[in-house]
PDB file of C-alpha atoms in Angstrom:
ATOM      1  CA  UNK T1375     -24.306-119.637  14.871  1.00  0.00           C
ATOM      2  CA  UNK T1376     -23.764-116.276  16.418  1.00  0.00           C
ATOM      3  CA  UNK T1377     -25.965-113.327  16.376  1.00  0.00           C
ATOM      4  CA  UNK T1378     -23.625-111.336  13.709  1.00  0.00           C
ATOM      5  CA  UNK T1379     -23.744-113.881  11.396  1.00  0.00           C
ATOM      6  CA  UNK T1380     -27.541-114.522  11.586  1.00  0.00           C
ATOM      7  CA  UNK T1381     -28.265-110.920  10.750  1.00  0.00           C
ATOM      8  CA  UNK T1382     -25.482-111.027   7.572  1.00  0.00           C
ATOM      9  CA  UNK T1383     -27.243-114.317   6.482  1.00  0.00           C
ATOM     10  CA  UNK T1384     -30.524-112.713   6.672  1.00  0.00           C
ATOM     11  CA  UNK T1385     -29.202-109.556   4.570  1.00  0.00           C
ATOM     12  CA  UNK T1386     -27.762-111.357   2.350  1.00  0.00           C
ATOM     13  CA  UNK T1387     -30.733-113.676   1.535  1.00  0.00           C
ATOM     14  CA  UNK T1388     -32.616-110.170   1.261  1.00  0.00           C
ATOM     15  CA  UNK T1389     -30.316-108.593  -1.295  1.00  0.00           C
ATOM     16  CA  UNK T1390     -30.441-111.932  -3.540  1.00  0.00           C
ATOM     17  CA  UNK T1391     -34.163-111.763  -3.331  1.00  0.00           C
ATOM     18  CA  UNK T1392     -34.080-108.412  -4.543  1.00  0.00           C
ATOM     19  CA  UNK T1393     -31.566-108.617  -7.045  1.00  0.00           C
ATOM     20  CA  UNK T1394     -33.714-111.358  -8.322  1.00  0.00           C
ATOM     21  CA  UNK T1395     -37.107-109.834  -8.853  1.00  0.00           C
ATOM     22  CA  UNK T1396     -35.278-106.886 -10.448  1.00  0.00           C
ATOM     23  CA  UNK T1397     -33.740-108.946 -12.423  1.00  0.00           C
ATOM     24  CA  UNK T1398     -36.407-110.699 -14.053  1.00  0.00           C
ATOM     25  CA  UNK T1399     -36.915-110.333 -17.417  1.00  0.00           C
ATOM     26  CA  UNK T1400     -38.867-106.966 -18.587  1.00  0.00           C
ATOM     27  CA  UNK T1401     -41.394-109.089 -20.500  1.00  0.00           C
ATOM     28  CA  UNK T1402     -42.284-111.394 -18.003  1.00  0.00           C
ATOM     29  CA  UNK T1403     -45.253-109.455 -16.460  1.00  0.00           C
ATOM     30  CA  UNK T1404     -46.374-108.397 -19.976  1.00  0.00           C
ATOM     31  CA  UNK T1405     -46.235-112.293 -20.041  1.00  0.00           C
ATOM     32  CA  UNK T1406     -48.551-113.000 -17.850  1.00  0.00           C
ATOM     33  CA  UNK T1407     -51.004-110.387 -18.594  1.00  0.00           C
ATOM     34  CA  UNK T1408     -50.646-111.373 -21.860  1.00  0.00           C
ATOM     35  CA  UNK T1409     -51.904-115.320 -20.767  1.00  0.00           C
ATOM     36  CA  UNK T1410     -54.606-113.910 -18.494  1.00  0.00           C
ATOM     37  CA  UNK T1411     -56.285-111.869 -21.907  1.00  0.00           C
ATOM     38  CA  UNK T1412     -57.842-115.474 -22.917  1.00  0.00           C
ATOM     39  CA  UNK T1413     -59.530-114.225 -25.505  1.00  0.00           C
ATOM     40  CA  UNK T1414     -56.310-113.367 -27.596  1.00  0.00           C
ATOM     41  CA  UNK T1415     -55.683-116.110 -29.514  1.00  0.00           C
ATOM     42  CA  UNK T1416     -53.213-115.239 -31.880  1.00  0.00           C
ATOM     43  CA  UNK T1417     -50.662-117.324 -32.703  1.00  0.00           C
ATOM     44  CA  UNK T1418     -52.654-120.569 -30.622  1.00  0.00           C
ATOM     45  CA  UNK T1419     -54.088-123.373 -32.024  1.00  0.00           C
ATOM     46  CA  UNK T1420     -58.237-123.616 -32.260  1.00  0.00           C
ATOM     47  CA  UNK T1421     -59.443-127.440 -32.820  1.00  0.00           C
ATOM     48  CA  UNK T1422     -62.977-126.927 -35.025  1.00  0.00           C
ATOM     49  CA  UNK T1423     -65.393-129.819 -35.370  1.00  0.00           C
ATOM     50  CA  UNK T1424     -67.547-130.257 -38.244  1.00  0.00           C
ATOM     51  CA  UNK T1425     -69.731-133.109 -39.490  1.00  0.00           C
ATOM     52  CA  UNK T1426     -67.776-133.563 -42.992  1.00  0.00           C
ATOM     53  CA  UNK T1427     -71.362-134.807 -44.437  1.00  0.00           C
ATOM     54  CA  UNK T1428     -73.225-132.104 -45.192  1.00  0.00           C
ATOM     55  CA  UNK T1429     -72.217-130.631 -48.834  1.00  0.00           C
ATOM     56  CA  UNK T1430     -71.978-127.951 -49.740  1.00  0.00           C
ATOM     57  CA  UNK T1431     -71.390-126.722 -46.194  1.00  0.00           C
ATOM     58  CA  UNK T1432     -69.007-129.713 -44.952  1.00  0.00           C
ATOM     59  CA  UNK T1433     -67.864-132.863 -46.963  1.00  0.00           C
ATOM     60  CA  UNK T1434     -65.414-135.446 -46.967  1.00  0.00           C
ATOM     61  CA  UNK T1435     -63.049-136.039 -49.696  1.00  0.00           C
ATOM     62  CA  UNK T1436     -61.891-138.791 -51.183  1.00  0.00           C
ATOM     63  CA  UNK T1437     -58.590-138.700 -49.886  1.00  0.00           C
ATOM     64  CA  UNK T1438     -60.189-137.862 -46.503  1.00  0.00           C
ATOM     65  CA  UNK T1439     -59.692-134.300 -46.358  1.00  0.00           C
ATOM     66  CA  UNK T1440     -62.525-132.033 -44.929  1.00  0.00           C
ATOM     67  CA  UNK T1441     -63.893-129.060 -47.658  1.00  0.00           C
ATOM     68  CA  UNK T1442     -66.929-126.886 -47.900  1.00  0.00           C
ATOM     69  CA  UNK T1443     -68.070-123.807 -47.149  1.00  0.00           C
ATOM     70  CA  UNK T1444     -67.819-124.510 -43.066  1.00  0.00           C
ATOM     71  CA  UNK T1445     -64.107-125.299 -43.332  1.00  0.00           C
ATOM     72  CA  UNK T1446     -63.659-122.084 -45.874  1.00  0.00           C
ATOM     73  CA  UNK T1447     -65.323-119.942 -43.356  1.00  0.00           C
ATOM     74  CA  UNK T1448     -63.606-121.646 -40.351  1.00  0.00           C
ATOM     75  CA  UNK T1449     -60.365-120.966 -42.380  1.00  0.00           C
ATOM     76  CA  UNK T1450     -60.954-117.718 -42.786  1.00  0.00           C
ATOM     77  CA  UNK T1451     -61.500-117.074 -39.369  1.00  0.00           C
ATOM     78  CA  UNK T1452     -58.695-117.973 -37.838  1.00  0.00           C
ATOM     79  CA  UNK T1453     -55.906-116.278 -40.600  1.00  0.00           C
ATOM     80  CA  UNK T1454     -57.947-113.474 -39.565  1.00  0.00           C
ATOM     81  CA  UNK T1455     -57.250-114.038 -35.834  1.00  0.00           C
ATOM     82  CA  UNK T1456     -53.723-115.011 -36.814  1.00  0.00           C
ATOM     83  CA  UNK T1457     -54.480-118.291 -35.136  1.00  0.00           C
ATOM     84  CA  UNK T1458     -54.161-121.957 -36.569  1.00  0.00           C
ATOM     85  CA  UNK T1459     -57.066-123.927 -37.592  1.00  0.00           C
ATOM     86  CA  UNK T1460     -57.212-127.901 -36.872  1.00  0.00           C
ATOM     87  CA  UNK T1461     -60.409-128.809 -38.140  1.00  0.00           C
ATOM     88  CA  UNK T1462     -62.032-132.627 -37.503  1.00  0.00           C
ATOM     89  CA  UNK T1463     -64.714-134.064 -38.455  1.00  0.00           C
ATOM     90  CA  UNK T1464     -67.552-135.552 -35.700  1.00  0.00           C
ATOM     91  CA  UNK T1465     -70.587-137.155 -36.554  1.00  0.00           C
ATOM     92  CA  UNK T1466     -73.641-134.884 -35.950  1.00  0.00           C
ATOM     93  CA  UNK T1467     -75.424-136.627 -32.914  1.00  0.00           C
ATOM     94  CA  UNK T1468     -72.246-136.306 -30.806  1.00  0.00           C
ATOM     95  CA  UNK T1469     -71.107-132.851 -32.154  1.00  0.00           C
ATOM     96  CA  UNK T1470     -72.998-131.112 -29.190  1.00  0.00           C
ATOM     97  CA  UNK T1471     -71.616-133.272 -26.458  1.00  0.00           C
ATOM     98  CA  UNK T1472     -68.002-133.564 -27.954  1.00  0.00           C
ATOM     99  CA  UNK T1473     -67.873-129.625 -27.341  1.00  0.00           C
ATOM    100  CA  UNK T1474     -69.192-129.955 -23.987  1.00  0.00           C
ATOM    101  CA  UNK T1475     -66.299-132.465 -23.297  1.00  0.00           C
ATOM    102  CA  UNK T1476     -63.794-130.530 -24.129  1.00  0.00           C
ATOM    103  CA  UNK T1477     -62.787-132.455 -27.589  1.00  0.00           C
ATOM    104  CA  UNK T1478     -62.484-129.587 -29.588  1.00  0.00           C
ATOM    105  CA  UNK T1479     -62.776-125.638 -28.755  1.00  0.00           C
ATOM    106  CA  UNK T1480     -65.980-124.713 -31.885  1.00  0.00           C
ATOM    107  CA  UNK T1481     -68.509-125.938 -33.694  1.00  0.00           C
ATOM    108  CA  UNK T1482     -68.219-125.090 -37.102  1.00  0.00           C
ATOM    109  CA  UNK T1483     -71.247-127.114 -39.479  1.00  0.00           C
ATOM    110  CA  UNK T1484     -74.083-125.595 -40.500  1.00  0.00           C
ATOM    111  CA  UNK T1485     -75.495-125.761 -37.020  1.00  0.00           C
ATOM    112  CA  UNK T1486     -78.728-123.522 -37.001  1.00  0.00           C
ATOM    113  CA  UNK T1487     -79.469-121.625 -33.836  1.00  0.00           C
ATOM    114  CA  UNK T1488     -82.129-122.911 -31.661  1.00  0.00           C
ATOM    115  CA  UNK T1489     -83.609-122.520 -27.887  1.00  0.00           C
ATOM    116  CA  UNK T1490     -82.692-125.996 -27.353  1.00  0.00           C
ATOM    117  CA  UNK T1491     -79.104-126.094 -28.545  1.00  0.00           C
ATOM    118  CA  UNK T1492     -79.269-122.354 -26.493  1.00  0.00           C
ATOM    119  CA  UNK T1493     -79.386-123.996 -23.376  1.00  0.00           C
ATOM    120  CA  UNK T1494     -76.167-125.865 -24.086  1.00  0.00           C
ATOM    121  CA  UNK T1495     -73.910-123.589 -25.822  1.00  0.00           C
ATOM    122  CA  UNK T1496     -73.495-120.089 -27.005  1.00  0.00           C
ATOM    123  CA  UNK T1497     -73.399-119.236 -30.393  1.00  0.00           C
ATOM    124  CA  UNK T1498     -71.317-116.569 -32.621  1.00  0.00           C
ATOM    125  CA  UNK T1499     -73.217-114.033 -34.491  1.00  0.00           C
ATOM    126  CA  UNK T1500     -74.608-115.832 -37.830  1.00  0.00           C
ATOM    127  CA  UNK T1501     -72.630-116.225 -40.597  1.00  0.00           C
ATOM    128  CA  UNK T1502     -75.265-117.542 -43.442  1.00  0.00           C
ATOM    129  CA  UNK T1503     -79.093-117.405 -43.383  1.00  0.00           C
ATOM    130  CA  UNK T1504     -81.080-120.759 -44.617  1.00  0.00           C
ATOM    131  CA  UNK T1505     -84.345-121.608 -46.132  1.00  0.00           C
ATOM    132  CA  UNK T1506     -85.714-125.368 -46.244  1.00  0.00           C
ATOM    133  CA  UNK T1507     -87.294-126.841 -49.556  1.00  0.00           C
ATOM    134  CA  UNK T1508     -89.398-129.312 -50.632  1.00  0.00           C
ATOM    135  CA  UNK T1509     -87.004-131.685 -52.431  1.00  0.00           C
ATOM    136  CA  UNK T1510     -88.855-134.710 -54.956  1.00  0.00           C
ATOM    137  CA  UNK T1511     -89.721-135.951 -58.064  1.00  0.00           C
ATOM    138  CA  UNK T1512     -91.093-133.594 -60.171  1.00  0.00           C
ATOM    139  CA  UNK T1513     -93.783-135.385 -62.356  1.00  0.00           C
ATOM    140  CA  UNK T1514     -96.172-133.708 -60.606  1.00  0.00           C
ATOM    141  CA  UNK T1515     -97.895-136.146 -58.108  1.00  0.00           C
ATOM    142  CA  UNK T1516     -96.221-133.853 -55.106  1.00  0.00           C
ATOM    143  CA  UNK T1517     -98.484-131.341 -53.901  1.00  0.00           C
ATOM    144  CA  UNK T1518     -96.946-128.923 -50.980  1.00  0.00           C
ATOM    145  CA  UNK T1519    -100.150-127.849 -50.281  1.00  0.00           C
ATOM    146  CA  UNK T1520    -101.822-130.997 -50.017  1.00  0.00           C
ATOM    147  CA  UNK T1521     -99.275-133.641 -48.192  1.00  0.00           C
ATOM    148  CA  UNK T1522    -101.199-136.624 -47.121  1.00  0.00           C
ATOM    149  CA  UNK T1523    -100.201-139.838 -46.640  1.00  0.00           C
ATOM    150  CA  UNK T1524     -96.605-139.811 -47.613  1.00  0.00           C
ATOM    151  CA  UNK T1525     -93.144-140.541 -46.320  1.00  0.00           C
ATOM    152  CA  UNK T1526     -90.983-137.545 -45.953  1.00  0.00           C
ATOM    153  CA  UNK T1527     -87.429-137.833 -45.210  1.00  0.00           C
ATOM    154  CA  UNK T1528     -85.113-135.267 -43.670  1.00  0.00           C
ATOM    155  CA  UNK T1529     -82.020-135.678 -41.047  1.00  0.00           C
ATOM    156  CA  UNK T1530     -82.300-135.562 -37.450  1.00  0.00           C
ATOM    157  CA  UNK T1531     -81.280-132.852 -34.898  1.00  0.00           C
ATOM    158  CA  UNK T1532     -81.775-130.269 -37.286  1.00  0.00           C
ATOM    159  CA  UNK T1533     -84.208-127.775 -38.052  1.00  0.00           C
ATOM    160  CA  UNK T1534     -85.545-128.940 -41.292  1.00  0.00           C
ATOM    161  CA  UNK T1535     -85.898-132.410 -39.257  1.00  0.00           C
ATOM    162  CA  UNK T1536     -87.798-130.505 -36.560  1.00  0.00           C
ATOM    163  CA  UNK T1537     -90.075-128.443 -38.703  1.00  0.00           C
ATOM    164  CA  UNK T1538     -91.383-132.194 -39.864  1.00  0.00           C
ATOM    165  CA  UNK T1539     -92.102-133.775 -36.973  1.00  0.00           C
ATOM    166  CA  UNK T1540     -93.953-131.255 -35.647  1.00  0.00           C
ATOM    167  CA  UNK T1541     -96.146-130.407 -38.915  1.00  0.00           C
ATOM    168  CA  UNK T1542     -96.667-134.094 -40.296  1.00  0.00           C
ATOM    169  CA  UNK T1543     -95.423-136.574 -38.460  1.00  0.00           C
ATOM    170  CA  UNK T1544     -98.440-138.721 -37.764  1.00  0.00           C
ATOM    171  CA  UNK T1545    -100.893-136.241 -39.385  1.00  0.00           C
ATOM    172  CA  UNK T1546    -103.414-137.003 -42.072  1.00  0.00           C
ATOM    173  CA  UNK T1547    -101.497-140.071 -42.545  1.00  0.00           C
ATOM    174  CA  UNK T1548     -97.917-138.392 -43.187  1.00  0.00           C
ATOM    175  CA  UNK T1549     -94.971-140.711 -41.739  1.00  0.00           C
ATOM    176  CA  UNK T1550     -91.842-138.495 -41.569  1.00  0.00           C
ATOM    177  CA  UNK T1551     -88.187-140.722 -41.775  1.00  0.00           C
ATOM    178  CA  UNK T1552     -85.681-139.119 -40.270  1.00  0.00           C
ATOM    179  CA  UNK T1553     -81.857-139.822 -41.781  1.00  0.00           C
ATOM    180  CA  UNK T1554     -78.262-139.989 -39.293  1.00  0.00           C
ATOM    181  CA  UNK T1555     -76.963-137.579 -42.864  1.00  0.00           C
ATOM    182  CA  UNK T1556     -79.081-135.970 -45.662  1.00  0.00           C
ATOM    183  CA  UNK T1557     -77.130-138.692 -47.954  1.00  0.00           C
ATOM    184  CA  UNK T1558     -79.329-141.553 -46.644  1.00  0.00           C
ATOM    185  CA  UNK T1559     -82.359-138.923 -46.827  1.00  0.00           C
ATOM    186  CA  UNK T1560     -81.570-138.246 -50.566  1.00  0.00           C
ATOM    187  CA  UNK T1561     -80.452-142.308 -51.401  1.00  0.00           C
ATOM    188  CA  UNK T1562     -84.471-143.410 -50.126  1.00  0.00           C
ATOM    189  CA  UNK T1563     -86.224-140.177 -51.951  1.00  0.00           C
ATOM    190  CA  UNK T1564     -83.983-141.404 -55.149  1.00  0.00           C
ATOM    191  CA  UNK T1565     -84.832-145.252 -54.615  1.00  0.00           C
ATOM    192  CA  UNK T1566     -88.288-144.459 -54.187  1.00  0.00           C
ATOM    193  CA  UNK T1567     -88.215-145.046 -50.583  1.00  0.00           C
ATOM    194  CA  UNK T1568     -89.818-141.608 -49.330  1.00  0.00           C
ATOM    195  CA  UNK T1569     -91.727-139.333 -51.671  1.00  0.00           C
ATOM    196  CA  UNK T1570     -90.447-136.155 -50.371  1.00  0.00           C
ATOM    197  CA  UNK T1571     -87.018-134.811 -48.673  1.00  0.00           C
ATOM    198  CA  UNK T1572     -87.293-131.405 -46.378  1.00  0.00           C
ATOM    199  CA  UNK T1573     -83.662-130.265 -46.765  1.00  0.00           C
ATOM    200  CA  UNK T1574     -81.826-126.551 -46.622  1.00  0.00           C
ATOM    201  CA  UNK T1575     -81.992-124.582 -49.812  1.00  0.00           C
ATOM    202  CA  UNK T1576     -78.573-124.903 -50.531  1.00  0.00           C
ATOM    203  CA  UNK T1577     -77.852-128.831 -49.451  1.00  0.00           C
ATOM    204  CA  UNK T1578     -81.018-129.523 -51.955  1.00  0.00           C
ATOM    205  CA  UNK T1579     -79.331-127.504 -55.161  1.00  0.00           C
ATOM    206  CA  UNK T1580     -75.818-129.576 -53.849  1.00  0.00           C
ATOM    207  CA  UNK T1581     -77.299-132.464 -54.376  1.00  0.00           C
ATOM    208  CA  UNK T1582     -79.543-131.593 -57.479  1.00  0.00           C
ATOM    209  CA  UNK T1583     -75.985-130.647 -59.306  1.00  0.00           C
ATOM    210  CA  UNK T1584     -75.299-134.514 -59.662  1.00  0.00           C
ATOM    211  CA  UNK T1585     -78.757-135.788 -59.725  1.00  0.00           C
ATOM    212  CA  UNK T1586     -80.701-133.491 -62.514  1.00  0.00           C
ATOM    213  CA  UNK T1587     -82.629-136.306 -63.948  1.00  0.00           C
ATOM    214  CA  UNK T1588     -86.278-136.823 -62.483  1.00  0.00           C
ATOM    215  CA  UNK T1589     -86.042-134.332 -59.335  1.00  0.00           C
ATOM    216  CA  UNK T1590     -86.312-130.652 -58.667  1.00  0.00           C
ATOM    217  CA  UNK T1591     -87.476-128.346 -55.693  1.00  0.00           C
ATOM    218  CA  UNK T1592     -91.216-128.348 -55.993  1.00  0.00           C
ATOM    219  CA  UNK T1593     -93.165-124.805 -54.020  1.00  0.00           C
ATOM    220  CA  UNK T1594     -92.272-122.185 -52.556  1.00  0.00           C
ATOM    221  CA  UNK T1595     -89.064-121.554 -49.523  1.00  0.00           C
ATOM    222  CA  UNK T1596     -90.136-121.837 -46.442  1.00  0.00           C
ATOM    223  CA  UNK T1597     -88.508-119.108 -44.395  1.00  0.00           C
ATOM    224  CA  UNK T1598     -88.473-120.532 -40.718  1.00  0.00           C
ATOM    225  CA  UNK T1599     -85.692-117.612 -39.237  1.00  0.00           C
ATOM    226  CA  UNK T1600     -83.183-120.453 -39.735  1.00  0.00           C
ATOM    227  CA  UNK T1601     -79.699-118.947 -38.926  1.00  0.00           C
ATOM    228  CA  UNK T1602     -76.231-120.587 -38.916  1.00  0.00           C
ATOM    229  CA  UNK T1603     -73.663-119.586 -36.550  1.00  0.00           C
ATOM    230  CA  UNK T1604     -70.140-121.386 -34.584  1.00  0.00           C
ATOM    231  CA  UNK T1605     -71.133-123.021 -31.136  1.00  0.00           C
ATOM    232  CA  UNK T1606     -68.796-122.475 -28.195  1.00  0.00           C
ATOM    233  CA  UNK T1607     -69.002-123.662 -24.948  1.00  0.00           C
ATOM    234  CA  UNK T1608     -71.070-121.396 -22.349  1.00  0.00           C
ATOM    235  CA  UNK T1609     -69.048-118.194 -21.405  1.00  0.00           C
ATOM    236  CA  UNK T1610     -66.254-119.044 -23.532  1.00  0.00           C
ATOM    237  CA  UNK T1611     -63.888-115.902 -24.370  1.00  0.00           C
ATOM    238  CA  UNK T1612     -63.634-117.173 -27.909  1.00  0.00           C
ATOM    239  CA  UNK T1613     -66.588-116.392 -28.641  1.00  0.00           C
ATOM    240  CA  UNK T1614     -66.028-112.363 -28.621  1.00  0.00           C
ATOM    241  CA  UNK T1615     -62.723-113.231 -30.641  1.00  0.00           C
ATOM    242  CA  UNK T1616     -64.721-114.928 -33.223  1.00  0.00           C
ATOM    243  CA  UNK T1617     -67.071-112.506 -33.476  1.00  0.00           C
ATOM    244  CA  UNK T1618     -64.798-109.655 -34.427  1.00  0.00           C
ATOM    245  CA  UNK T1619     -63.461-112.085 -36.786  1.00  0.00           C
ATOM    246  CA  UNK T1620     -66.649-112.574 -38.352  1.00  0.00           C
ATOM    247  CA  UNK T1621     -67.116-108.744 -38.689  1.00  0.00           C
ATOM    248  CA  UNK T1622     -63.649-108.248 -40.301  1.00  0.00           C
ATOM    249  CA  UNK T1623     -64.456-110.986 -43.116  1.00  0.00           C
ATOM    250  CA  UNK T1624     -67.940-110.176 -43.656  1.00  0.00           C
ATOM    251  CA  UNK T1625     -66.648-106.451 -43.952  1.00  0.00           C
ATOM    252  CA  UNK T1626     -64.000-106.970 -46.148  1.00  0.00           C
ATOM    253  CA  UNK T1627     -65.570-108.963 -48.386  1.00  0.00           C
ATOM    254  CA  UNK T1628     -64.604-112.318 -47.766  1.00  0.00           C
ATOM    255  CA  UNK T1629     -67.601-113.966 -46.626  1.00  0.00           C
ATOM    256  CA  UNK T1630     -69.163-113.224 -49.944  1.00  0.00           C
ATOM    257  CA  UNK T1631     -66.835-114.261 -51.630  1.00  0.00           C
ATOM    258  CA  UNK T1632     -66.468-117.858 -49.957  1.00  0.00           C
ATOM    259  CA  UNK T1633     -71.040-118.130 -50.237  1.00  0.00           C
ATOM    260  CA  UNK T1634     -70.041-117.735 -53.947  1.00  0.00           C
ATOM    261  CA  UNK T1635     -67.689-119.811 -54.376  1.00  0.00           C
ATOM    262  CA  UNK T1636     -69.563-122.559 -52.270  1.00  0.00           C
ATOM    263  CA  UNK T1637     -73.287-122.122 -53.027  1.00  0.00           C
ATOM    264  CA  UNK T1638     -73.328-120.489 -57.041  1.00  0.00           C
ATOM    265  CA  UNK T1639     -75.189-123.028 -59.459  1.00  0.00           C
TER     266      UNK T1639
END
């Protein structure tokens, strides 16, 4: 190939490279910019976990279907991040190490924030505030300033379940039984199994709306700073988008609205 017609091949391979990039769409770098914000997630699809046994917070319905004050909230969220929910349900000892693997992208269950779980995850701001109670049959023999030798019940990997191994378990003959779901927990304490279940506030009055007869919440709350809030993975930009989220609803209203619809006896 002669000399002439290397330099027209090599201007004409310059002009189509610059017709190209000029010719690029006009939304193309807005594009990209657009991809490299990760923490807009509008119009993107945010897999939720939740246990789905956990009423009033998470449940599983008949027909299968997740409901509850988790899935309301987790709902609400993302129409208010213009994003779509797919929410699925994980059993509560692998919740934690399903988000670490990547299953899903939140943790939305009732999961109280703790220096343990801390270590693993971050966590939104809170979105609900819990107490524990005693929960047990109410003819008097249960004293919840005088527990000795008894069975108490609660579920593990949870605060409540916490709070009881480290204040009876073993002590002044106290044997604490902890549950995979409050369900089992309430099943023994109705069955005569345990004498005593340490549950949340509001799981105790869930489960005292069907089974009136014979039980109540005996003493006082026990405040213990319990606060619920959505686990993300560490560093994860969702985090700051679920937080403004959280704002809007609790602003506007609508996470009132959703604790009354869930948690009024």
């Amino acid at each position: 190939m002669s000399n002439s017609r290397l330099l027209w091949s090599s201007m004409t391979i310059t002009a189509a490279l610059a017709l190209s990039a000029c010719s690029q769409p006009a939304n193309e770098t807005t594009d990209a910019n657009a991809d490299a914000a990760t923490t807009d997630v509008a119009g993107k699809t945010i897999r939720i976990a939740t246990e789905g046994a956990y009423p009033p917070f998470n449940y599983t319905n008949a027909d299968g279907s997740l409901a509850g004050f988790d899935i309301d909230v987790a709902n609400a969220l993302c129409e208010q991040m213009q994003a779509k929910c797919e929410i699925v349900a994980q059993d509560w000892d692998g919740i934690i190490p399903g988000l670490l693997a990547q299953k899903y992208d939140a943790v939305v269950a009732g999961m109280s924030i703790t220096p343990e779980r801390q270590e693993k995850v971050d966590f939104t701001e809170p979105y609900f505030a819990n107490t524990m109670v005693w929960l047990t049959d109410t003819d008097g023999s249960f004293d919840p300033k005088a527990i000795a030798n008894l069975t108490l019940g609660g579920q593990r990997s949870t605060t409540p379940g916490a709070y009881l191994q480290d204040n009876y378990e073993g002590k002044d003959g106290n044997t604490v039984q902890l549950y995979d779901n409050y369900d089992n927990a309430y099943l023994d304490l109705k069955s005569g199994r345990s004498d005593a279940v340490l549950a949340e506030k509001v799981s105790a009055n869930s489960w005292l709306a069907d089974n009136p007869e014979g039980f109540g919440i005996v003493g006082d709350e026990i405040d213990n700073d319990d606060n619920i809030a959505i686990a993300v993975r560490k560093d994860d930009p969702l985090k700051d988008e679920l937080n403004k989220a959280l704002s809007e609803i609790r602003t506007n209203g609508e996470l009132a609205r959703l604790e009354q619809a869930n948690f009024s006896q």
